[in-house]
mmCIF file of C-alpha atoms in Angstrom:
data_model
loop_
_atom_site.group_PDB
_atom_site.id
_atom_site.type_symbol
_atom_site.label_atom_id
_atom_site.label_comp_id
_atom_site.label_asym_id
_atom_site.label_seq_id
_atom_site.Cartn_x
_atom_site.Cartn_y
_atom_site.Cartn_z
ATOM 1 C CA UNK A 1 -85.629 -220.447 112.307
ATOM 2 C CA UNK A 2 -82.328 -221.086 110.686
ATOM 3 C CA UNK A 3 -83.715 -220.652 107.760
ATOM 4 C CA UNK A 4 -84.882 -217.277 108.787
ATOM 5 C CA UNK A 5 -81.310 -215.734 110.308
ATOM 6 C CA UNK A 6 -79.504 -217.374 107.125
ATOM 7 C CA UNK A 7 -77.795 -214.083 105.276
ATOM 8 C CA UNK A 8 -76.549 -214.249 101.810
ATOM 9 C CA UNK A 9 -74.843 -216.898 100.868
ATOM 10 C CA UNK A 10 -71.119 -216.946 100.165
ATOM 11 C CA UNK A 11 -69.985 -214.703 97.559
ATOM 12 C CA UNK A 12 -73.563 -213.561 96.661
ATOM 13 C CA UNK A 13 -74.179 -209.748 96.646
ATOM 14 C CA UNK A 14 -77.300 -208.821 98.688
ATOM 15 C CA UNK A 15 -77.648 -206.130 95.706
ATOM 16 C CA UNK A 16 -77.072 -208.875 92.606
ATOM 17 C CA UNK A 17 -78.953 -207.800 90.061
ATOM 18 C CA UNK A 18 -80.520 -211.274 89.626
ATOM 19 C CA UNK A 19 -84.601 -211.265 90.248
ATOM 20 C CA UNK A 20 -84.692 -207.136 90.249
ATOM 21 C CA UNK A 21 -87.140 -206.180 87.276
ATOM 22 C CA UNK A 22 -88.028 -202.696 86.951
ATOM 23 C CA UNK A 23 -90.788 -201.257 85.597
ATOM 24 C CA UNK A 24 -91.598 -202.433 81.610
ATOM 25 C CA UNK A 25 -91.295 -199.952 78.991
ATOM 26 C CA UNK A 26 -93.604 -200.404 75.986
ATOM 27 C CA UNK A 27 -92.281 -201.936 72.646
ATOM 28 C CA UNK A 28 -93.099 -202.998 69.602
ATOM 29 C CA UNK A 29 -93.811 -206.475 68.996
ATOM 30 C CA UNK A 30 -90.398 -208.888 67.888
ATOM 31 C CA UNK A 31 -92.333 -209.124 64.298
ATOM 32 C CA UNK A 32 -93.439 -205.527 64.170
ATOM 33 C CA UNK A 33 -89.917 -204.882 64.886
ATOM 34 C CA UNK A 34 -88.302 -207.791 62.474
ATOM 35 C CA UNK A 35 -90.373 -206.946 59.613
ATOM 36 C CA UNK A 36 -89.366 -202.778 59.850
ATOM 37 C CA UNK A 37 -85.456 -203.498 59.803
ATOM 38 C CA UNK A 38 -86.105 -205.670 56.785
ATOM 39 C CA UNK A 39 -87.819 -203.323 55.076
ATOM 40 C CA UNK A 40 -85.081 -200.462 55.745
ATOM 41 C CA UNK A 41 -82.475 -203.085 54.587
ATOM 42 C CA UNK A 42 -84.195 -203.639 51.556
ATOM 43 C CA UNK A 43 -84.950 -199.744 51.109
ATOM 44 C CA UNK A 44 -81.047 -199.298 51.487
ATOM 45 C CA UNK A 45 -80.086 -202.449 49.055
ATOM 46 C CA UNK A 46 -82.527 -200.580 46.327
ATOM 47 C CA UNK A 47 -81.468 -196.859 46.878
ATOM 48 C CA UNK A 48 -77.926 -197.962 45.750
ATOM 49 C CA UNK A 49 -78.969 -200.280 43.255
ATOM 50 C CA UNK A 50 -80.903 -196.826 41.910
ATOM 51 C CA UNK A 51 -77.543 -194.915 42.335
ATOM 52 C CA UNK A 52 -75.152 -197.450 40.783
ATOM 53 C CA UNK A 53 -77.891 -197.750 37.580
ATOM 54 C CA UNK A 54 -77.984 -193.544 37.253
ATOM 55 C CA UNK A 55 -74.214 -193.556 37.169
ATOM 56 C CA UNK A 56 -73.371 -196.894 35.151
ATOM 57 C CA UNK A 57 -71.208 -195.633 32.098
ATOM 58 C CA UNK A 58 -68.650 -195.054 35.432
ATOM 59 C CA UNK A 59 -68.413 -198.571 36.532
ATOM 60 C CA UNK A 60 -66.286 -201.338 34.523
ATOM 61 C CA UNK A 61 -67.683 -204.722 34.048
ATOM 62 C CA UNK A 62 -64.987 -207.397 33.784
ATOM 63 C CA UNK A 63 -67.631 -209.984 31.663
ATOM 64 C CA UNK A 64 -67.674 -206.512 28.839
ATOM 65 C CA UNK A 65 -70.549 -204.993 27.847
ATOM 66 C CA UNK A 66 -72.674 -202.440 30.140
ATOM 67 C CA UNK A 67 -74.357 -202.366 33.383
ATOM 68 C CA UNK A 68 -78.166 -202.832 33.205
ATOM 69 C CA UNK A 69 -80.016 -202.522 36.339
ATOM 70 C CA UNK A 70 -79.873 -206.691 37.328
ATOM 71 C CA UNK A 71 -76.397 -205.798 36.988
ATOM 72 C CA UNK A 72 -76.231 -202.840 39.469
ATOM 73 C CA UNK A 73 -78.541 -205.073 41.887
ATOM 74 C CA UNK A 74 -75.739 -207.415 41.960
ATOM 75 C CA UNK A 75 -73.070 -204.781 42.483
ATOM 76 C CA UNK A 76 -74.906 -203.478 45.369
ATOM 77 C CA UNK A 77 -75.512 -206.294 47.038
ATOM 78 C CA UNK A 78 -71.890 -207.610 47.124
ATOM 79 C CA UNK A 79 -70.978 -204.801 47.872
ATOM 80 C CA UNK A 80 -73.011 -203.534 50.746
ATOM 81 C CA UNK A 81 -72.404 -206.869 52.681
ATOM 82 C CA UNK A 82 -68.836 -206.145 51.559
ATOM 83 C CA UNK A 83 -68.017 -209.283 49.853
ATOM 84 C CA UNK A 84 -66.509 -207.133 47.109
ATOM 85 C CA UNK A 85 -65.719 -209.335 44.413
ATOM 86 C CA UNK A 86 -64.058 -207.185 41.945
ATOM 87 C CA UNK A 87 -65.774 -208.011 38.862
ATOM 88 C CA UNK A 88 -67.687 -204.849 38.529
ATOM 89 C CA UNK A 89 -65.867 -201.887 39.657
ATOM 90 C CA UNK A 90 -66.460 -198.034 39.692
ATOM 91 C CA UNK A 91 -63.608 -196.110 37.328
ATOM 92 C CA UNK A 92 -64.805 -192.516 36.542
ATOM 93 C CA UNK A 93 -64.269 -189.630 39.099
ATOM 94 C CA UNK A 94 -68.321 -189.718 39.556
ATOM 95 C CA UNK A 95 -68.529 -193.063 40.282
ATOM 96 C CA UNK A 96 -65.699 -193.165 42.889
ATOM 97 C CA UNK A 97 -67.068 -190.095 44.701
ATOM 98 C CA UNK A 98 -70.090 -191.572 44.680
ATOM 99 C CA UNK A 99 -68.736 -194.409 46.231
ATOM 100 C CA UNK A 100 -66.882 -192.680 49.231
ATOM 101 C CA UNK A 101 -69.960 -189.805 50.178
ATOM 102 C CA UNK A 102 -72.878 -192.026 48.963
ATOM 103 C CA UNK A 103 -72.408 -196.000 48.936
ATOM 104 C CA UNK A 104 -70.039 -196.028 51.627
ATOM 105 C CA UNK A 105 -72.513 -194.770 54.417
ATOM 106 C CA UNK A 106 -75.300 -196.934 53.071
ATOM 107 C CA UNK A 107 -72.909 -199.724 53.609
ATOM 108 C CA UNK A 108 -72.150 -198.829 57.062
ATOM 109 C CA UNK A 109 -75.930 -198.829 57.512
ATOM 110 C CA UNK A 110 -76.648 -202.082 55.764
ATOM 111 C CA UNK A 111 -74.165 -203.499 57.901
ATOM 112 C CA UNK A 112 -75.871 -201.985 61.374
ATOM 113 C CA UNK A 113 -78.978 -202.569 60.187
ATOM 114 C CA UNK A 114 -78.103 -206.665 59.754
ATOM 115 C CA UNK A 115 -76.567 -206.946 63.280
ATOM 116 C CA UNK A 116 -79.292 -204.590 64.736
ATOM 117 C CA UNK A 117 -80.538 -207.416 66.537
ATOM 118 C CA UNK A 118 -77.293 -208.183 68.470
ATOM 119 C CA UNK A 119 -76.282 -203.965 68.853
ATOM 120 C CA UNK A 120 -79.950 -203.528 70.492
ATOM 121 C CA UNK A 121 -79.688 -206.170 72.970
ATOM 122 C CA UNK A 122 -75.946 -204.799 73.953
ATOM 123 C CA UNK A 123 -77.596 -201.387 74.247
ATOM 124 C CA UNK A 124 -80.754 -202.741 76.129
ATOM 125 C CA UNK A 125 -78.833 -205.032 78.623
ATOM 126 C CA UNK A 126 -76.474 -201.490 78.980
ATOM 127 C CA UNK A 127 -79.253 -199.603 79.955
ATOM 128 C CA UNK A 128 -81.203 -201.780 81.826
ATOM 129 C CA UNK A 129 -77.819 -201.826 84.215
ATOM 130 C CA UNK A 130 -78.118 -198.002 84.493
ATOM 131 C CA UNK A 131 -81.443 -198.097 84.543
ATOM 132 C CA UNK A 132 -81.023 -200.293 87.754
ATOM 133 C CA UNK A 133 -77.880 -198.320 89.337
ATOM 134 C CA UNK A 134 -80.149 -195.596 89.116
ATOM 135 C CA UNK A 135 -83.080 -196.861 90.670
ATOM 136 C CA UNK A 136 -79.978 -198.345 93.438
ATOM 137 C CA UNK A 137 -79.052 -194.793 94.396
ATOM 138 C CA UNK A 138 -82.603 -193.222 94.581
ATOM 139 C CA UNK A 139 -84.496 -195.721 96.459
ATOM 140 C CA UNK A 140 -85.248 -194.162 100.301
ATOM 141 C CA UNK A 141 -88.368 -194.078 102.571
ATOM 142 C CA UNK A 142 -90.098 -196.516 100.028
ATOM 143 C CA UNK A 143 -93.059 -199.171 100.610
ATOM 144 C CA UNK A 144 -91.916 -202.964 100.165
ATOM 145 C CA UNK A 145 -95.589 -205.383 99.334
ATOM 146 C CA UNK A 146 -94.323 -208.967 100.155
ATOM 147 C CA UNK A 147 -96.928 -210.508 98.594
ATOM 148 C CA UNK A 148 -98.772 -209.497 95.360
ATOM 149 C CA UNK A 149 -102.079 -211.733 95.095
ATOM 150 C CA UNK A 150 -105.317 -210.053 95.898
ATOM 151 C CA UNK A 151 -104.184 -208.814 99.319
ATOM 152 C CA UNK A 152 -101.338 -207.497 98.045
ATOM 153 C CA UNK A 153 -102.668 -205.811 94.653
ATOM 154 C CA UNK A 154 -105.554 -204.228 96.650
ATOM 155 C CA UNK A 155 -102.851 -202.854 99.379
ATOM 156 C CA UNK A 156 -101.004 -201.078 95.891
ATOM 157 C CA UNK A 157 -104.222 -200.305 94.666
ATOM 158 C CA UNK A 158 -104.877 -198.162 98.060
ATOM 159 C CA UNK A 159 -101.255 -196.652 98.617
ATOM 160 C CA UNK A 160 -101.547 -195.054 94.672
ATOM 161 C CA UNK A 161 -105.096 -193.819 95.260
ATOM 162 C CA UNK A 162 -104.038 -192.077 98.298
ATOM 163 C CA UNK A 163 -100.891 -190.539 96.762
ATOM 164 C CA UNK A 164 -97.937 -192.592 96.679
ATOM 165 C CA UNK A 165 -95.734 -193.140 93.648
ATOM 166 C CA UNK A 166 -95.477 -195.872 91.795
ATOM 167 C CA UNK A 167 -91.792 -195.806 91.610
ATOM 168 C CA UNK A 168 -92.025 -195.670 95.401
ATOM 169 C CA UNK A 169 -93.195 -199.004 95.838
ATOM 170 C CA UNK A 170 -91.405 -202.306 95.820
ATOM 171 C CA UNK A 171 -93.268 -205.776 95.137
ATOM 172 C CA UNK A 172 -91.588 -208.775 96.425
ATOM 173 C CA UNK A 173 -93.273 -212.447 94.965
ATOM 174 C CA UNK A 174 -92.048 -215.837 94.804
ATOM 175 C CA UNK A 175 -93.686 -216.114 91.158
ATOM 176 C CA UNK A 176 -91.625 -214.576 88.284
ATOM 177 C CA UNK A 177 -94.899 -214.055 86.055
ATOM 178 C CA UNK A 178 -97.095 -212.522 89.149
ATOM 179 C CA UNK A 179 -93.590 -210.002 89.403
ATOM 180 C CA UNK A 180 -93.722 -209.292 85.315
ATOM 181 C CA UNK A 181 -97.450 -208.581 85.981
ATOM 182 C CA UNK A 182 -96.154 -205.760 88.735
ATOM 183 C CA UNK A 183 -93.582 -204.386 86.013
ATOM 184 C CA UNK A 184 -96.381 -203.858 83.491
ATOM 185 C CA UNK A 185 -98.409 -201.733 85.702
ATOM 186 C CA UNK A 186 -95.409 -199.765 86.705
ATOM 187 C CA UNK A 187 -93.976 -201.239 89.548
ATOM 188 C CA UNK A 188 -90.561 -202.538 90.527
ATOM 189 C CA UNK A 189 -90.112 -206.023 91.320
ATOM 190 C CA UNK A 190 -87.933 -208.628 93.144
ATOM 191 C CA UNK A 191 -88.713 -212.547 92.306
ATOM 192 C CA UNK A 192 -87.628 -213.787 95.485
ATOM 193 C CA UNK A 193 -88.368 -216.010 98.895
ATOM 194 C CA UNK A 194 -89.380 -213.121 100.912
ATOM 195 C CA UNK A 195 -87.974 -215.165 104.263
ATOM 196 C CA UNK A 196 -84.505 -214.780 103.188
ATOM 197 C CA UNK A 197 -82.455 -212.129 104.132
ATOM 198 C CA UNK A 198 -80.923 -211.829 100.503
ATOM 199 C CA UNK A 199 -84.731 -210.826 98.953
ATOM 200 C CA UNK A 200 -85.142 -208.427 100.954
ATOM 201 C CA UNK A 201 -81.931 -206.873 100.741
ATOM 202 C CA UNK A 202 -82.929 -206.491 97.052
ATOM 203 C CA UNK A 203 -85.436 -205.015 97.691
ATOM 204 C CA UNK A 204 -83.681 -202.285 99.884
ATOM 205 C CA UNK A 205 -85.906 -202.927 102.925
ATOM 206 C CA UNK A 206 -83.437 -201.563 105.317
ATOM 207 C CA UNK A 207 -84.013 -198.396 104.019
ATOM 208 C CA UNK A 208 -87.867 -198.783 103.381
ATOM 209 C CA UNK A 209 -90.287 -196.530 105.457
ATOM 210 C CA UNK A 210 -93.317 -198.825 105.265
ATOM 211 C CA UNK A 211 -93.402 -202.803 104.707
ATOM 212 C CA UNK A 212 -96.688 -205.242 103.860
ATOM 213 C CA UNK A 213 -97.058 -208.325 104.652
ATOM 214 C CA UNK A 214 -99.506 -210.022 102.535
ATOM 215 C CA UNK A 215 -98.075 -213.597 101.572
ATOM 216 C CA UNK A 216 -100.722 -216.878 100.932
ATOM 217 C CA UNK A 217 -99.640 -218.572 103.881
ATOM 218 C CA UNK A 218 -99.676 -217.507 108.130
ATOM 219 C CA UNK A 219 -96.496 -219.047 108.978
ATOM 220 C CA UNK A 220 -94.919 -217.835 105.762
ATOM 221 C CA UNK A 221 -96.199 -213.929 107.404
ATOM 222 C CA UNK A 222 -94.678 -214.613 110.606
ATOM 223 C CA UNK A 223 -91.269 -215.645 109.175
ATOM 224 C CA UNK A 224 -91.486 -212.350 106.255
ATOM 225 C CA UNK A 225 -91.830 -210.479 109.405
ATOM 226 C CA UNK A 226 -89.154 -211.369 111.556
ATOM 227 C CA UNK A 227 -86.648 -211.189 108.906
ATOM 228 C CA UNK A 228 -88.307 -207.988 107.719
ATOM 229 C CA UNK A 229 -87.979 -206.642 111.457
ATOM 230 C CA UNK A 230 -84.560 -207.977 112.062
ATOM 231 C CA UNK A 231 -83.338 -205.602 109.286
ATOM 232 C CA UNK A 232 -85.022 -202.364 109.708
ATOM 233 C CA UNK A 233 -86.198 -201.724 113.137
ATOM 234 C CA UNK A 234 -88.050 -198.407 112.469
ATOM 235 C CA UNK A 235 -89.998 -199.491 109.187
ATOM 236 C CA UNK A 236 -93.795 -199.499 109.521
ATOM 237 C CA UNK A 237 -94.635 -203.056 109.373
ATOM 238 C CA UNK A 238 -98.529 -204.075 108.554
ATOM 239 C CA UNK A 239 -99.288 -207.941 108.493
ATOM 240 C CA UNK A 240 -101.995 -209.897 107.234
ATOM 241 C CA UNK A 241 -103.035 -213.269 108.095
ATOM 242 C CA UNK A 242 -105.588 -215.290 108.028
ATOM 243 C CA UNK A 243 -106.299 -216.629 111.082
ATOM 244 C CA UNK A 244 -107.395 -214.539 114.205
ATOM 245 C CA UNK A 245 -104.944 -217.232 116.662
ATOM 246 C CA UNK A 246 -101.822 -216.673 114.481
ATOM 247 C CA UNK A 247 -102.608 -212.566 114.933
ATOM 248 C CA UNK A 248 -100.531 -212.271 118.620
ATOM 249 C CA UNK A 249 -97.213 -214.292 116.950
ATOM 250 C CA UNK A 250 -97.129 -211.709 114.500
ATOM 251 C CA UNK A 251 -97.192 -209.027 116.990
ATOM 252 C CA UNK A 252 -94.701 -210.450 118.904
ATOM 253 C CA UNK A 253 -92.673 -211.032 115.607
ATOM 254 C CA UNK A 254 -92.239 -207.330 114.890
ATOM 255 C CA UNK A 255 -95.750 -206.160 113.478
ATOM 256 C CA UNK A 256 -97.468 -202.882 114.285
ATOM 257 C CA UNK A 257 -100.628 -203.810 113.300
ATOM 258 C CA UNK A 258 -102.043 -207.040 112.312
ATOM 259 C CA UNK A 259 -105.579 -207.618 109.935
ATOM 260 C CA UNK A 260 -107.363 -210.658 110.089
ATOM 261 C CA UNK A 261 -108.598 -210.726 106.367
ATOM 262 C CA UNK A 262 -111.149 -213.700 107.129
ATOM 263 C CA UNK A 263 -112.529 -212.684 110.392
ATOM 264 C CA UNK A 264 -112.559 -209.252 109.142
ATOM 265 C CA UNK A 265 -114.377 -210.437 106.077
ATOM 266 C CA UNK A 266 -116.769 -212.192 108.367
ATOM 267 C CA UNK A 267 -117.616 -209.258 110.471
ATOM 268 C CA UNK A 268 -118.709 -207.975 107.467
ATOM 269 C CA UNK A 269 -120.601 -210.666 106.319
ATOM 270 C CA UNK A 270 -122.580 -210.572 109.584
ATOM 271 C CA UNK A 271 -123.250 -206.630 109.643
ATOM 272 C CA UNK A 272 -124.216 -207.071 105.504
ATOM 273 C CA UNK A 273 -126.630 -209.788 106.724
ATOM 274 C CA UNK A 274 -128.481 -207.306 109.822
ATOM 275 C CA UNK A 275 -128.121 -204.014 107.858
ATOM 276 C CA UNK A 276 -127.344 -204.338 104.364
ATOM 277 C CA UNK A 277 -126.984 -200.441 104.328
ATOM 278 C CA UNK A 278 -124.364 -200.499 106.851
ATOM 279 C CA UNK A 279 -122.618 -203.367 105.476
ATOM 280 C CA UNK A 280 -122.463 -201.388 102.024
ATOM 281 C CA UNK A 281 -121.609 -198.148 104.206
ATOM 282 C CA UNK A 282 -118.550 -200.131 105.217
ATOM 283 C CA UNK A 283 -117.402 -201.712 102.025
ATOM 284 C CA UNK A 284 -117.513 -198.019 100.360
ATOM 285 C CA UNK A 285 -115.401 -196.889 103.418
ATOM 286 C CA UNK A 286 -112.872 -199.400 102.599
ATOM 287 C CA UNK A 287 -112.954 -198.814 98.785
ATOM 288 C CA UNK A 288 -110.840 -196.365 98.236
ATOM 289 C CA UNK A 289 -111.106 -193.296 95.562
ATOM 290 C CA UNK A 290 -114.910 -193.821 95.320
ATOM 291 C CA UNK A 291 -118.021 -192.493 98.253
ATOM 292 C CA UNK A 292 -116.692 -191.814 101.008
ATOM 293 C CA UNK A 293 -112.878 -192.913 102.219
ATOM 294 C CA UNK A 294 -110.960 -193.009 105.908
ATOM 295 C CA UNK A 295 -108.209 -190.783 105.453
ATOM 296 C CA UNK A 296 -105.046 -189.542 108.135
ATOM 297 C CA UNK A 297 -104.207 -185.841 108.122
ATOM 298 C CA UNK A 298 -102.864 -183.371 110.274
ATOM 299 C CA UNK A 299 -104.589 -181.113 112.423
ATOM 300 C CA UNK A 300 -104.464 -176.961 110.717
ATOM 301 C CA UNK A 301 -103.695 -173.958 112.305
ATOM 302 C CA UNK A 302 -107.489 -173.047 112.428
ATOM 303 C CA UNK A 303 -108.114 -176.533 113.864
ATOM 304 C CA UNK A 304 -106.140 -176.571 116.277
ATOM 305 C CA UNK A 305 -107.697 -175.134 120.093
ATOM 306 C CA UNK A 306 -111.167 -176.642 118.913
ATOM 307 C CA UNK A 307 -112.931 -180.083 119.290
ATOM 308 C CA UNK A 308 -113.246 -182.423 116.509
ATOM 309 C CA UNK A 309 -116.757 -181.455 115.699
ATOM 310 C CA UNK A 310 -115.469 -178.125 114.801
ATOM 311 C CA UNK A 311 -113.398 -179.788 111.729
ATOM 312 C CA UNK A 312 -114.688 -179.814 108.165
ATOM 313 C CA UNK A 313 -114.301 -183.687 107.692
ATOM 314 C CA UNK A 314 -116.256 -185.884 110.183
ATOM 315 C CA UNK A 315 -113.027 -186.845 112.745
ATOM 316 C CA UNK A 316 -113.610 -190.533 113.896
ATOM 317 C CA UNK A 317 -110.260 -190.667 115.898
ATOM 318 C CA UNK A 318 -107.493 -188.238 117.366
ATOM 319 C CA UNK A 319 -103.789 -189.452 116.892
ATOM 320 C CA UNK A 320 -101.600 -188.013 119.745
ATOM 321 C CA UNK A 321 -98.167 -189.448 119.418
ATOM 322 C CA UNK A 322 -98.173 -193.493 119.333
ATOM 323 C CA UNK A 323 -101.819 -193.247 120.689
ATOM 324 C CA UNK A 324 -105.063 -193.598 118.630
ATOM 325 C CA UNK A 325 -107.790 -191.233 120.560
ATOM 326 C CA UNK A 326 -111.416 -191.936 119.814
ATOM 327 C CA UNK A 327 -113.382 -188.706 119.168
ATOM 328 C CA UNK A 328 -115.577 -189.292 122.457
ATOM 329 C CA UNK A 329 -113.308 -189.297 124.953
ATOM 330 C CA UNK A 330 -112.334 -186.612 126.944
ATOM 331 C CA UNK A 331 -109.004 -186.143 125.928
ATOM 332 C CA UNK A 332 -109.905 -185.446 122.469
ATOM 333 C CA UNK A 333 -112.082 -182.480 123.148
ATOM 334 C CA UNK A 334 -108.894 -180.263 122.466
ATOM 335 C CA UNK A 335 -107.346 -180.654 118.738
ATOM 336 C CA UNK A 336 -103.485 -179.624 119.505
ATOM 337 C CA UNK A 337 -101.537 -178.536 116.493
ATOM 338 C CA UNK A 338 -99.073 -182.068 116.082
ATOM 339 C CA UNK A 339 -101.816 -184.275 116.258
ATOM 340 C CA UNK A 340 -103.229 -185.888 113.503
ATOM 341 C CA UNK A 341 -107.178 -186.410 112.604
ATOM 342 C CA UNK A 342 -108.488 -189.705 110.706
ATOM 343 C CA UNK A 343 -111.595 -188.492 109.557
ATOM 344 C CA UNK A 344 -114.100 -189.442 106.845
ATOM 345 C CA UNK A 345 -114.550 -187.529 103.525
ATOM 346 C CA UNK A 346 -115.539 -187.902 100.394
ATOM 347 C CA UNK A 347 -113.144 -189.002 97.878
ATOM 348 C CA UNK A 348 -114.194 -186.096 95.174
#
């Protein structure tokens, strides 16, 4: 448990920038992108080799005799990495304005296009950091996934199909490749131990609205929830585990509501096995975005004063304050205006 109270440790910022990646932004391969500024540098090196050759009676050669175009090639190229040795040198009015409007900019871009490489990765580590103080100042009332293997990824999966933004979600994972493999679909992510106080500041759960707990390991879930609870007492927290015994420690550690993924799974093994019709019935249920999907909404104005039978959906449950209703009992014969219905529809 000392493990679990430790904060940050000394002289770390909770909000370091270290294991934050944000969502990727598609480039173009490092080849793709080699290959193009060598091209353009070569485009530039021949468009004033062109313009020295055109205007050649203007330049002085110090060997004597004229400029042919190897010549010119040679002038440009010491001169557009601005070596500049002085041999050949413009001496006519045409050739020295020609110098100043024409060779002088393709110089200047010679010269960004060979340190291209270093400008881009100023500019990209620049606005990655604004990138990042943006995302800082915006993040409120998100959802924080600890865990993104198959628990985890379906959880997303389910939060974007019934709404949710993408840049409203956080993914925490000890595994810097499974947290790249968030960032290319979109999401941000914080490579992290999610039972330290520090990762989760990162990941701005104090002000998060929702948090999943969806790690490989039970005790790992109890301790991601604690800490998780012990900063933001008002979050939603939903826990996963695996084993039906370890369920009432996570309740205790701060849960709302706790899913046993292989007892669950075996219930559904078992109803599969006596009614293969139900047991599909149930797996579309809790597919979501295709057949039929359990859904939460508020009660309407026209609902409200009736029973649930008078509702368009089919109303499985009543939700009246902290209490889940179901539709049979006798308190749920009256839909009041601030409850709210989960109901079955279908997800067209």
């Amino acid at each position: 448990m000392s493990k679990l109270l430790r904060g940050p440790a000394p002289g770390t910022e909770p909000w370091a920038d270290a294991g934050i990646v944000l969502p990727a932004r598609r480039s173009a391969p490092a080849v793709r992108q080699v290959g193009s500024r060598l091209l353009l540098a070569l485009a530039v090196l021949v468009a004033t080799t062109v313009i020295v050759y055109l205007d050649r009676d203007g330049y002085n050669d110090n060997a004597g005799g004229g400029l042919d175009f190897l010549d010119s090639a040679y002038y440009a190229t010491v001169t557009l990495s601005t070596t500049g040795y002085g041999d050949i040198t413009p001496y006519s009015s045409g050739a020295r304005l020609a110098n100043i409007l024409v060779i002088t900019p393709l110089r200047v871009l010679f010269l960004i296009i060979l340190v291209g490489t270093t400008l881009e990765v100023l500019t990209e580590r620049t606005r990655h950091q604004w990138r990042l103080n943006r995302w800082r100042s915006s993040v409120r009332e998100h959802t924080v996934v600890i865990g993104y293997g198959t628990k985890g990824r379906s959880a997303v999966d389910t939060l974007l199909g019934q709404g949710v933004k993408k840049d409203e979600i956080i993914v925490v994972d000890p595994q810097r490749k499974v947290i790249e493999h968030a960032s290319q679909h979109g999401l941000v992510g914080v490579v992290g131990d999610a039972t330290r106080t520090d990762t989760l500041l990162r990941a701005a759960l104090p002000t998060a609205a929702r948090v999943v707990v969806a790690p490989e390991r039970d005790d790992t879930a109890v301790l991601v929830t604690l800490t998780a609870r012990q900063l933001n007492k008002a979050a939603t927290v939903v826990a996963a585990v695996r084993e039906d015994e370890n369920a009432p420690l996570l309740r205790q550690s701060g849960a709302d509501v706790v899913v046993t993924s292989s007892s669950s799974a075996g219930r559904l093994l078992g109803l599969s096995m006596l009614s293969p019709h139900a047991g599909a019935v149930m797996e579309d249920l809790l597919t979501y975005g295709k057949g039929l999907d359990v859904v939460e909404r508020p009660v309407t104005r026209t609902e409200a004063g009736h029973g649930p039978r008078a509702c368009e959906d089919l109303v499985v449950a009543v939700v009246r304050g902290r209490r889940v209703i179901n539709y049979t009992e006798p308190e749920a014969a009256v839909l009041q205006l601030t409850d709210r219905v989960i109901v079955i529809k279908s997800a067209g």
